[in-house]
């Protein structure tokens, strides 16, 4: 026999306990990384569902592959072979240039850059919060994926990993309003921050003065400041430069080069190990600021706001300091 | 066996429906399947279906949606608690009234989730679009109700 009336007080009490637990979880999740282990475990629990949700799309692709005609396949193979030949030819040139670059860097006593390790991953066709720009990739911490890792596709930077589960990981795209990426204009070297607008085909470049030399079509590349993204990856092209008289900065809109809403295959990048080690060393000195970045409000920009703590910045400080006070004493020392 | 498994399994099915890819224009209109399933069980089995299960489903929803952990969990626990308190009145109501009641609960949840998003400065631009999904849920409530009722009778869960 079931009781006719439930004990309403017990329900209320249980709700209050759960509410308190939720609030504690939210605060912990928002403030720092304490609950990342919990999230990772839950990620593992829902990974089968994520793969299941991806199945219809994958099945559709498989069917499409199966019904492709022999001729179409042959044509595609021919195209790919040509593409491969073109890329190999360019690779040869690249190898020569790299050897030359290494030699020159040795002459200058500068550390030569190593290759970046990359891993091909696929985006799972899984829907997330429709009001944010995120994606799920089919690789996780089992493959070495970590929170804060850069993600690129064939054409440009896509975003960064924000949560890594064992089998899958969440990627925050550069078009999310929460994402900020330290970039520079390739033509002029003007450094700025690229921030998302919540739409896949537009991002905004912040803090550009009205008088700056910006033209439509300018290539925007990562600057490497902030230490999270390797430098010189293409990000976007400037689509509109609208000076706003009376305000401090102009409105600059750029179009991302990566196919944020169409790419299926992406590359996970492990940035140069030297840089990584340097960043870790600096991160230890600067406290947890760098490591705590992924869940803060502006992931890429948090380290950028204080360029003195990032790896590439120290190289620039002497250059700007020379015309000031530092140069004369140094010159005097060297003269005798 | 299945007496205990049916509510969690249907909640997981709801979670899968939430994750299924839709065209991006249709995404904001997707009804909150997990919340609808949780509400059905709260009405149908108030003695057995607990808040803790609803809360855990909400937590999984948070992880799958990439929202703050606890955001949907809190909303789901809140509307399940309200539903548990009011189940005797709602159970006897005609299905149209039930659907409207479900809609108002979903609107409460949506408002709570939005409020928390706003607090951490992640509120979306289209605030009104945020409330579209509970309105769509009204259309789907009879369907959810009938499917889950048939499942419940078939597996004799009571």
Coordinates of C-alpha atoms in Angstrom, one line a residue:
Chain A
X1 CA 0.0 0.0 0.0
X2 CA 1.5 3.3 -1.0
X3 CA 0.9 6.3 1.2
X4 CA -1.8 8.6 -0.2
X5 CA 0.1 11.8 0.8
X6 CA 3.8 12.1 0.3
X7 CA 5.9 13.6 2.9
X8 CA 6.2 17.1 1.4
X9 CA 8.7 18.2 4.0
X10 CA 11.2 15.5 3.0
X11 CA 10.9 16.6 -0.7
X12 CA 11.6 20.2 0.2
X13 CA 14.5 19.3 2.4
X14 CA 16.0 17.1 -0.3
X15 CA 15.5 19.9 -2.8
X16 CA 17.3 22.4 -0.6
X17 CA 20.2 20.0 -0.2
X18 CA 20.5 19.4 -3.9
X19 CA 20.2 23.2 -4.6
X20 CA 23.0 23.9 -2.2
X21 CA 25.1 21.2 -3.9
X22 CA 24.3 22.6 -7.3
X23 CA 25.3 26.1 -6.3
X24 CA 28.5 24.8 -4.7
X25 CA 29.3 22.9 -7.9
X26 CA 28.6 25.9 -10.1
X27 CA 30.8 28.2 -8.0
X28 CA 33.6 25.6 -8.0
X29 CA 33.2 25.0 -11.7
X30 CA 33.2 28.7 -12.5
X31 CA 36.1 29.7 -10.2
X32 CA 38.6 27.0 -10.7
X33 CA 39.4 23.6 -11.9
X34 CA 38.5 21.5 -8.8
X35 CA 35.5 19.8 -10.4
X36 CA 37.3 19.0 -13.7
X37 CA 37.9 15.4 -12.6
X38 CA 34.1 15.0 -11.9
X39 CA 33.4 16.5 -15.3
X40 CA 35.9 14.2 -17.0
X41 CA 34.2 11.1 -15.4
X42 CA 30.7 12.3 -16.5
X43 CA 32.1 12.9 -19.9
X44 CA 33.2 9.3 -20.1
X45 CA 29.7 8.3 -19.0
X46 CA 28.0 10.2 -21.8
X47 CA 30.7 9.4 -24.5
X48 CA 28.6 6.4 -25.8
X49 CA 25.6 8.7 -26.2
X50 CA 27.7 11.2 -28.0
X51 CA 28.9 8.6 -30.4
X52 CA 25.3 7.3 -30.8
X53 CA 24.1 10.8 -31.6
X54 CA 26.7 11.0 -34.3
X55 CA 25.7 7.7 -35.8
X56 CA 22.9 8.9 -38.1
X57 CA 25.1 11.5 -39.7
X58 CA 28.0 9.0 -40.0
X59 CA 25.6 6.4 -41.5
X60 CA 24.4 9.0 -44.0
X61 CA 28.0 9.7 -45.0
X62 CA 28.7 5.9 -45.3
X63 CA 25.7 5.4 -47.5
X64 CA 26.7 8.4 -49.7
X65 CA 30.2 6.8 -50.0
X66 CA 28.7 3.5 -50.9
X67 CA 26.6 4.9 -53.7
X68 CA 29.3 7.0 -55.2
X69 CA 30.1 5.9 -58.7
X70 CA 33.4 4.3 -59.7
X71 CA 34.0 7.3 -62.0
X72 CA 33.4 9.9 -59.3
X73 CA 35.8 8.0 -57.0
X74 CA 38.4 7.8 -59.7
X75 CA 38.1 11.5 -60.4
X76 CA 38.5 12.3 -56.7
X77 CA 41.6 10.1 -56.4
X78 CA 43.1 11.9 -59.4
X79 CA 42.4 15.2 -57.8
X80 CA 43.9 14.2 -54.5
X81 CA 47.0 12.8 -56.3
X82 CA 47.5 16.1 -58.0
X83 CA 47.0 18.0 -54.8
X84 CA 49.5 15.7 -53.1
X85 CA 52.0 16.3 -55.8
X86 CA 51.6 20.1 -55.5
X87 CA 52.0 19.9 -51.7
X88 CA 55.0 17.6 -52.0
X89 CA 56.7 20.1 -54.3
X90 CA 56.0 22.9 -51.9
X91 CA 57.2 20.7 -49.0
X92 CA 60.6 20.4 -50.7
X93 CA 60.9 24.1 -50.9
X94 CA 59.8 24.3 -47.3
X95 CA 62.5 21.9 -46.2
X96 CA 65.2 23.9 -47.8
X97 CA 63.9 27.1 -46.2
X98 CA 63.7 25.4 -42.8
X99 CA 67.3 24.2 -43.0
X100 CA 68.3 27.7 -44.0
X101 CA 66.3 29.2 -41.1
X102 CA 67.9 26.7 -38.7
X103 CA 71.4 27.7 -39.9
X104 CA 70.6 31.4 -39.5
X105 CA 69.1 30.9 -36.1
X106 CA 72.2 29.0 -35.1
X107 CA 74.3 32.0 -36.2
X108 CA 72.2 34.2 -34.1
X109 CA 72.3 31.8 -31.2
X110 CA 68.6 31.7 -31.1
X111 CA 66.7 28.5 -30.2
X112 CA 65.5 26.8 -33.3
X113 CA 61.9 25.8 -33.4
X114 CA 60.9 22.2 -33.4
X115 CA 58.0 20.7 -35.3
X116 CA 54.6 20.7 -33.7
X117 CA 53.0 17.4 -33.0
X118 CA 49.5 17.2 -34.5
X119 CA 46.7 14.6 -34.2
X120 CA 43.9 14.3 -36.7
X121 CA 40.5 14.2 -35.0
X122 CA 36.9 14.3 -36.2
X123 CA 34.1 16.5 -35.0
X124 CA 31.2 14.5 -33.7
X125 CA 27.8 15.7 -35.0
X126 CA 26.5 16.4 -31.5
X127 CA 24.5 19.4 -30.6
X128 CA 25.5 21.5 -27.6
X129 CA 23.9 24.6 -26.0
X130 CA 22.5 26.3 -29.1
X131 CA 23.5 29.7 -27.8
X132 CA 27.2 29.0 -27.6
X133 CA 29.8 28.1 -30.2
X134 CA 31.2 24.7 -29.2
X135 CA 32.0 21.4 -30.8
X136 CA 32.9 17.8 -29.7
X137 CA 35.9 16.0 -31.0
X138 CA 36.4 12.2 -31.0
X139 CA 39.7 12.3 -29.1
X140 CA 40.2 12.8 -25.4
X141 CA 42.7 12.7 -22.6
X142 CA 43.5 9.1 -23.5
X143 CA 45.2 10.5 -26.7
X144 CA 46.9 13.3 -24.7
X145 CA 44.4 16.0 -25.3
X146 CA 44.4 18.6 -22.6
X147 CA 42.3 21.7 -21.8
X148 CA 43.7 24.7 -23.5
X149 CA 45.0 22.9 -26.5
X150 CA 44.8 24.6 -29.9
X151 CA 42.5 23.1 -32.6
X152 CA 43.0 24.0 -36.2
X153 CA 41.5 22.9 -39.5
X154 CA 43.0 22.9 -43.0
X155 CA 42.4 26.6 -43.4
X156 CA 42.9 28.2 -40.1
X157 CA 42.5 28.3 -36.3
X158 CA 39.2 26.8 -35.1
X159 CA 39.4 27.2 -31.3
X160 CA 40.7 25.5 -28.2
X161 CA 39.8 22.5 -26.1
X162 CA 38.0 23.6 -22.9
X163 CA 37.1 20.2 -21.3
X164 CA 38.9 17.0 -22.1
X165 CA 37.1 13.7 -21.2
X166 CA 38.8 10.4 -21.6
X167 CA 37.3 9.7 -25.1
X168 CA 35.9 13.0 -26.2
X169 CA 36.6 16.7 -25.7
X170 CA 34.7 19.9 -25.9
X171 CA 36.2 22.6 -28.2
X172 CA 35.3 26.3 -27.7
X173 CA 35.3 27.9 -31.2
X174 CA 36.9 31.2 -31.9
X175 CA 33.4 32.5 -32.8
X176 CA 32.1 32.1 -29.2
X177 CA 31.7 35.4 -27.4
X178 CA 33.7 33.9 -24.5
X179 CA 36.7 33.2 -26.7
X180 CA 39.5 35.7 -27.2
X181 CA 42.6 35.0 -29.2
X182 CA 45.7 37.1 -29.3
X183 CA 46.4 37.9 -33.0
X184 CA 48.2 40.3 -35.2
X185 CA 47.7 41.7 -38.7
X186 CA 50.1 40.0 -41.0
X187 CA 50.8 43.1 -43.2
X188 CA 51.5 45.6 -40.5
X189 CA 52.2 43.5 -37.4
X190 CA 49.5 45.4 -35.5
X191 CA 48.7 43.3 -32.4
X192 CA 45.1 42.9 -31.4
X193 CA 42.6 40.4 -29.8
X194 CA 40.1 38.5 -31.9
X195 CA 36.9 37.9 -30.0
X196 CA 33.8 35.9 -31.1
X197 CA 30.4 37.4 -31.8
X198 CA 28.4 34.2 -31.5
X199 CA 28.1 33.7 -35.2
X200 CA 30.2 31.3 -37.2
X201 CA 31.1 33.7 -40.0
X202 CA 32.1 36.8 -38.1
X203 CA 34.6 37.6 -35.4
X204 CA 35.5 41.0 -34.0
X205 CA 39.0 42.5 -33.6
X206 CA 39.3 44.5 -30.4
X207 CA 41.3 47.6 -29.4
X208 CA 42.2 48.8 -32.8
X209 CA 42.6 52.6 -32.9
X210 CA 40.5 54.6 -35.4
X211 CA 43.7 55.8 -37.1
X212 CA 45.2 52.3 -37.5
X213 CA 46.4 51.1 -40.9
X214 CA 43.8 48.3 -41.6
X215 CA 42.5 47.3 -44.9
X216 CA 39.8 45.0 -46.0
X217 CA 41.3 41.6 -46.9
X218 CA 44.2 41.9 -44.4
X219 CA 45.3 38.5 -43.1
X220 CA 45.0 38.0 -39.4
X221 CA 47.4 35.5 -37.8
X222 CA 47.9 34.3 -34.3
X223 CA 50.6 36.3 -32.5
X224 CA 51.7 33.6 -30.1
X225 CA 51.2 36.0 -27.2
X226 CA 49.4 34.3 -24.3
X227 CA 51.5 31.3 -24.9
X228 CA 48.6 29.0 -25.7
X229 CA 48.4 29.2 -29.5
X230 CA 51.6 28.8 -31.6
X231 CA 52.4 32.0 -33.6
X232 CA 51.6 32.6 -37.3
X233 CA 48.7 30.4 -37.8
X234 CA 46.1 32.1 -40.1
X235 CA 42.9 33.0 -38.3
X236 CA 40.8 35.4 -40.4
X237 CA 40.6 38.1 -43.0
X238 CA 39.5 41.6 -42.3
X239 CA 36.0 42.0 -43.8
X240 CA 35.1 45.5 -42.6
X241 CA 37.0 48.4 -40.9
X242 CA 34.6 51.0 -39.5
X243 CA 36.3 53.9 -37.6
X244 CA 34.0 55.2 -34.9
X245 CA 34.8 58.9 -34.4
X246 CA 34.3 59.9 -30.8
X247 CA 35.1 56.5 -29.5
X248 CA 38.4 55.1 -28.5
X249 CA 38.5 52.2 -30.9
X250 CA 37.3 51.3 -34.3
X251 CA 34.9 48.5 -35.1
X252 CA 36.7 45.8 -37.0
X253 CA 35.0 42.7 -38.3
X254 CA 36.9 39.7 -39.7
X255 CA 35.8 36.5 -41.4
X256 CA 37.3 33.3 -39.9
X257 CA 39.3 31.3 -42.4
X258 CA 38.5 28.0 -40.7
X259 CA 35.2 26.4 -41.7
X260 CA 33.8 26.7 -38.2
X261 CA 30.4 25.2 -39.1
X262 CA 31.4 22.9 -41.9
X263 CA 34.7 21.2 -41.0
X264 CA 34.5 17.5 -40.1
X265 CA 38.2 16.8 -39.8
X266 CA 40.3 19.0 -37.5
X267 CA 43.9 18.9 -36.2
X268 CA 44.8 19.0 -32.5
X269 CA 48.2 20.7 -32.1
X270 CA 50.8 20.2 -29.4
X271 CA 52.7 23.5 -29.6
X272 CA 56.5 23.5 -29.7
X273 CA 57.9 21.8 -26.7
X274 CA 60.5 24.5 -25.9
X275 CA 57.7 27.0 -25.7
X276 CA 55.7 24.7 -23.7
X277 CA 58.5 24.2 -21.2
X278 CA 59.1 27.9 -21.0
X279 CA 55.4 28.5 -20.4
X280 CA 55.2 25.9 -17.7
X281 CA 58.2 27.5 -15.9
X282 CA 56.7 30.9 -16.2
X283 CA 53.3 29.6 -15.2
X284 CA 54.8 28.3 -11.9
X285 CA 56.2 31.7 -11.2
X286 CA 53.0 33.5 -12.0
X287 CA 50.9 31.2 -9.9
X288 CA 48.0 29.5 -11.4
X289 CA 47.0 32.3 -13.6
X290 CA 47.9 30.7 -16.9
X291 CA 46.6 27.3 -16.0
X292 CA 43.3 28.5 -14.7
X293 CA 42.5 30.2 -17.9
X294 CA 40.2 27.8 -19.8
X295 CA 37.1 28.4 -17.7
X296 CA 37.7 32.0 -17.0
X297 CA 35.6 34.4 -19.1
X298 CA 38.2 35.2 -21.8
X299 CA 40.4 32.1 -22.2
X300 CA 43.0 33.3 -24.6
X301 CA 43.2 36.8 -23.4
X302 CA 43.7 36.3 -19.8
X303 CA 47.4 35.6 -20.1
X304 CA 47.6 38.3 -22.9
X305 CA 46.4 41.0 -20.5
X306 CA 49.7 40.8 -18.8
X307 CA 52.2 40.2 -21.6
X308 CA 55.1 40.3 -19.2
X309 CA 54.3 36.9 -17.9
X310 CA 54.1 35.2 -21.2
X311 CA 56.9 33.5 -23.0
X312 CA 57.3 35.5 -26.3
X313 CA 57.0 38.9 -24.7
X314 CA 60.4 39.1 -22.9
X315 CA 62.0 39.1 -26.3
X316 CA 60.3 42.4 -27.1
X317 CA 60.9 44.2 -23.9
X318 CA 64.6 45.0 -24.6
X319 CA 63.7 46.3 -28.0
X320 CA 61.3 48.9 -26.6
X321 CA 63.5 49.6 -23.6
X322 CA 66.6 50.5 -25.6
X323 CA 65.6 54.0 -26.7
X324 CA 64.8 54.8 -23.0
X325 CA 67.0 54.8 -20.0
X326 CA 68.6 51.4 -20.3
X327 CA 70.6 51.9 -23.5
X328 CA 73.2 54.6 -22.4
X329 CA 74.6 52.8 -19.4
X330 CA 75.0 49.6 -21.5
X331 CA 76.8 51.6 -24.2
X332 CA 79.2 53.1 -21.6
X333 CA 80.0 49.7 -20.3
X334 CA 80.8 48.4 -23.7
X335 CA 83.0 51.3 -24.8
X336 CA 86.1 50.8 -22.6
Chain B
X1 CA 14.4 -5.4 -12.9
X2 CA 13.0 -3.1 -15.5
X3 CA 10.8 -1.5 -12.8
X4 CA 13.8 0.3 -11.5
X5 CA 15.5 0.8 -14.8
X6 CA 12.8 2.3 -16.9
X7 CA 12.9 5.9 -15.5
X8 CA 16.8 6.2 -15.8
X9 CA 16.7 4.6 -19.3
X10 CA 14.0 7.0 -20.6
X11 CA 16.0 9.9 -19.1
X12 CA 19.1 8.7 -21.1
X13 CA 17.0 8.4 -24.2
X14 CA 15.8 12.0 -23.6
X15 CA 19.5 13.0 -23.3
X16 CA 20.3 11.4 -26.6
X17 CA 17.4 13.3 -28.2
X18 CA 18.8 16.5 -26.9
X19 CA 22.2 15.7 -28.4
X20 CA 21.0 14.6 -31.8
X21 CA 22.2 17.1 -34.5
X22 CA 19.6 19.5 -35.8
X23 CA 19.9 22.2 -38.4
X24 CA 21.3 25.2 -36.5
X25 CA 18.3 27.3 -37.2
X26 CA 16.1 24.7 -35.5
X27 CA 18.3 24.2 -32.5
X28 CA 16.8 26.9 -30.2
X29 CA 13.4 25.4 -30.7
X30 CA 14.3 21.9 -29.6
X31 CA 12.2 20.9 -26.6
X32 CA 13.9 20.0 -23.4
X33 CA 13.3 16.2 -23.6
X34 CA 15.1 15.4 -20.4
X35 CA 13.0 17.8 -18.4
X36 CA 9.8 16.5 -20.0
X37 CA 10.7 12.9 -19.2
X38 CA 11.6 13.8 -15.6
X39 CA 8.2 15.7 -15.3
X40 CA 6.3 12.7 -16.6
X41 CA 7.9 10.4 -14.0
X42 CA 7.3 13.0 -11.2
X43 CA 3.6 13.0 -12.1
X44 CA 3.2 9.3 -12.7
X45 CA 5.4 7.8 -9.9
X46 CA 5.8 10.4 -7.3
X47 CA 6.6 7.8 -4.6
X48 CA 9.3 6.2 -6.6
X49 CA 10.8 8.9 -8.8
X50 CA 13.1 10.9 -6.7
X51 CA 14.7 14.3 -6.9
X52 CA 18.2 12.8 -6.9
X53 CA 17.6 11.0 -10.2
X54 CA 16.3 14.2 -11.8
X55 CA 19.3 16.1 -10.5
X56 CA 21.8 13.5 -11.8
X57 CA 20.1 13.7 -15.2
X58 CA 20.5 17.4 -15.1
X59 CA 24.1 17.1 -14.3
X60 CA 24.6 14.9 -17.3
X61 CA 22.7 17.4 -19.4
X62 CA 25.1 20.1 -18.2
X63 CA 28.1 18.1 -19.2
X64 CA 26.7 17.2 -22.6
X65 CA 25.6 20.8 -23.3
X66 CA 28.9 22.4 -22.1
X67 CA 27.1 24.6 -19.6
X68 CA 28.3 25.3 -16.1
X69 CA 28.1 22.1 -14.0
X70 CA 24.9 22.3 -11.8
X71 CA 23.1 24.8 -14.0
X72 CA 20.5 22.5 -15.6
X73 CA 20.8 20.2 -12.6
X74 CA 19.4 22.9 -10.3
X75 CA 16.7 23.8 -12.7
X76 CA 15.6 20.2 -13.2
X77 CA 15.6 19.6 -9.4
X78 CA 13.5 22.7 -8.9
X79 CA 10.8 21.9 -11.4
X80 CA 10.7 18.2 -10.3
X81 CA 10.2 19.3 -6.7
X82 CA 7.3 21.5 -7.8
X83 CA 5.9 18.7 -9.8
X84 CA 6.2 16.3 -6.9
X85 CA 4.3 18.7 -4.7
X86 CA 1.5 19.3 -7.2
X87 CA 1.2 15.9 -8.8
X88 CA -2.2 15.0 -7.4
X89 CA -3.8 18.1 -9.0
X90 CA -2.0 17.7 -12.3
X91 CA -2.6 14.0 -12.7
X92 CA -6.4 14.4 -12.9
X93 CA -6.3 17.4 -15.2
X94 CA -7.0 17.0 -18.9
X95 CA -4.0 16.7 -21.1
X96 CA -4.2 20.2 -22.5
X97 CA -4.0 21.7 -19.0
X98 CA -1.2 19.3 -18.2
X99 CA 0.7 20.5 -21.2
X100 CA 0.3 24.1 -20.1
X101 CA 1.4 23.3 -16.6
X102 CA 4.5 21.5 -18.1
X103 CA 5.2 24.6 -20.2
X104 CA 5.1 26.9 -17.2
X105 CA 7.5 24.6 -15.4
X106 CA 9.8 24.5 -18.4
X107 CA 9.7 28.3 -18.6
X108 CA 10.7 28.5 -14.9
X109 CA 13.6 26.2 -15.6
X110 CA 14.6 28.1 -18.7
X111 CA 14.5 31.4 -16.8
X112 CA 16.6 30.0 -14.0
X113 CA 19.2 28.6 -16.5
X114 CA 19.3 32.0 -18.3
X115 CA 19.6 33.9 -15.0
X116 CA 22.7 31.8 -14.0
X117 CA 24.1 32.3 -17.5
X118 CA 23.6 36.0 -17.1
X119 CA 25.4 36.0 -13.7
X120 CA 28.5 34.6 -15.3
X121 CA 28.2 37.0 -18.3
X122 CA 27.3 34.3 -20.8
X123 CA 23.8 35.4 -21.6
X124 CA 22.9 34.9 -25.2
X125 CA 22.0 37.8 -27.5
X126 CA 18.5 36.6 -28.4
X127 CA 16.8 36.5 -25.0
X128 CA 13.4 35.8 -26.5
X129 CA 14.6 32.9 -28.6
X130 CA 15.6 31.3 -25.3
X131 CA 11.9 30.9 -24.3
X132 CA 10.9 29.3 -27.6
X133 CA 11.8 25.7 -26.6
X134 CA 9.1 25.5 -23.8
X135 CA 6.5 26.7 -26.2
X136 CA 7.4 23.9 -28.6
X137 CA 7.4 21.5 -25.8
X138 CA 3.6 22.0 -25.4
X139 CA 3.1 20.4 -28.8
X140 CA 5.2 17.4 -27.9
X141 CA 3.9 16.8 -24.4
X142 CA 0.9 14.6 -25.4
X143 CA 3.3 12.4 -27.5
X144 CA 5.8 12.1 -24.6
X145 CA 2.9 11.3 -22.2
X146 CA 1.4 8.6 -24.4
X147 CA 4.7 6.9 -25.2
X148 CA 5.9 6.9 -21.6
X149 CA 2.5 5.8 -20.3
X150 CA 2.5 2.9 -22.7
X151 CA 6.0 1.9 -21.7
X152 CA 5.1 2.1 -18.0
X153 CA 2.1 -0.1 -18.5
X154 CA 3.9 -2.6 -20.7
X155 CA 6.6 -3.1 -18.2
X156 CA 4.2 -2.8 -15.3
X157 CA 6.0 -0.1 -13.5
X158 CA 3.9 1.4 -10.8

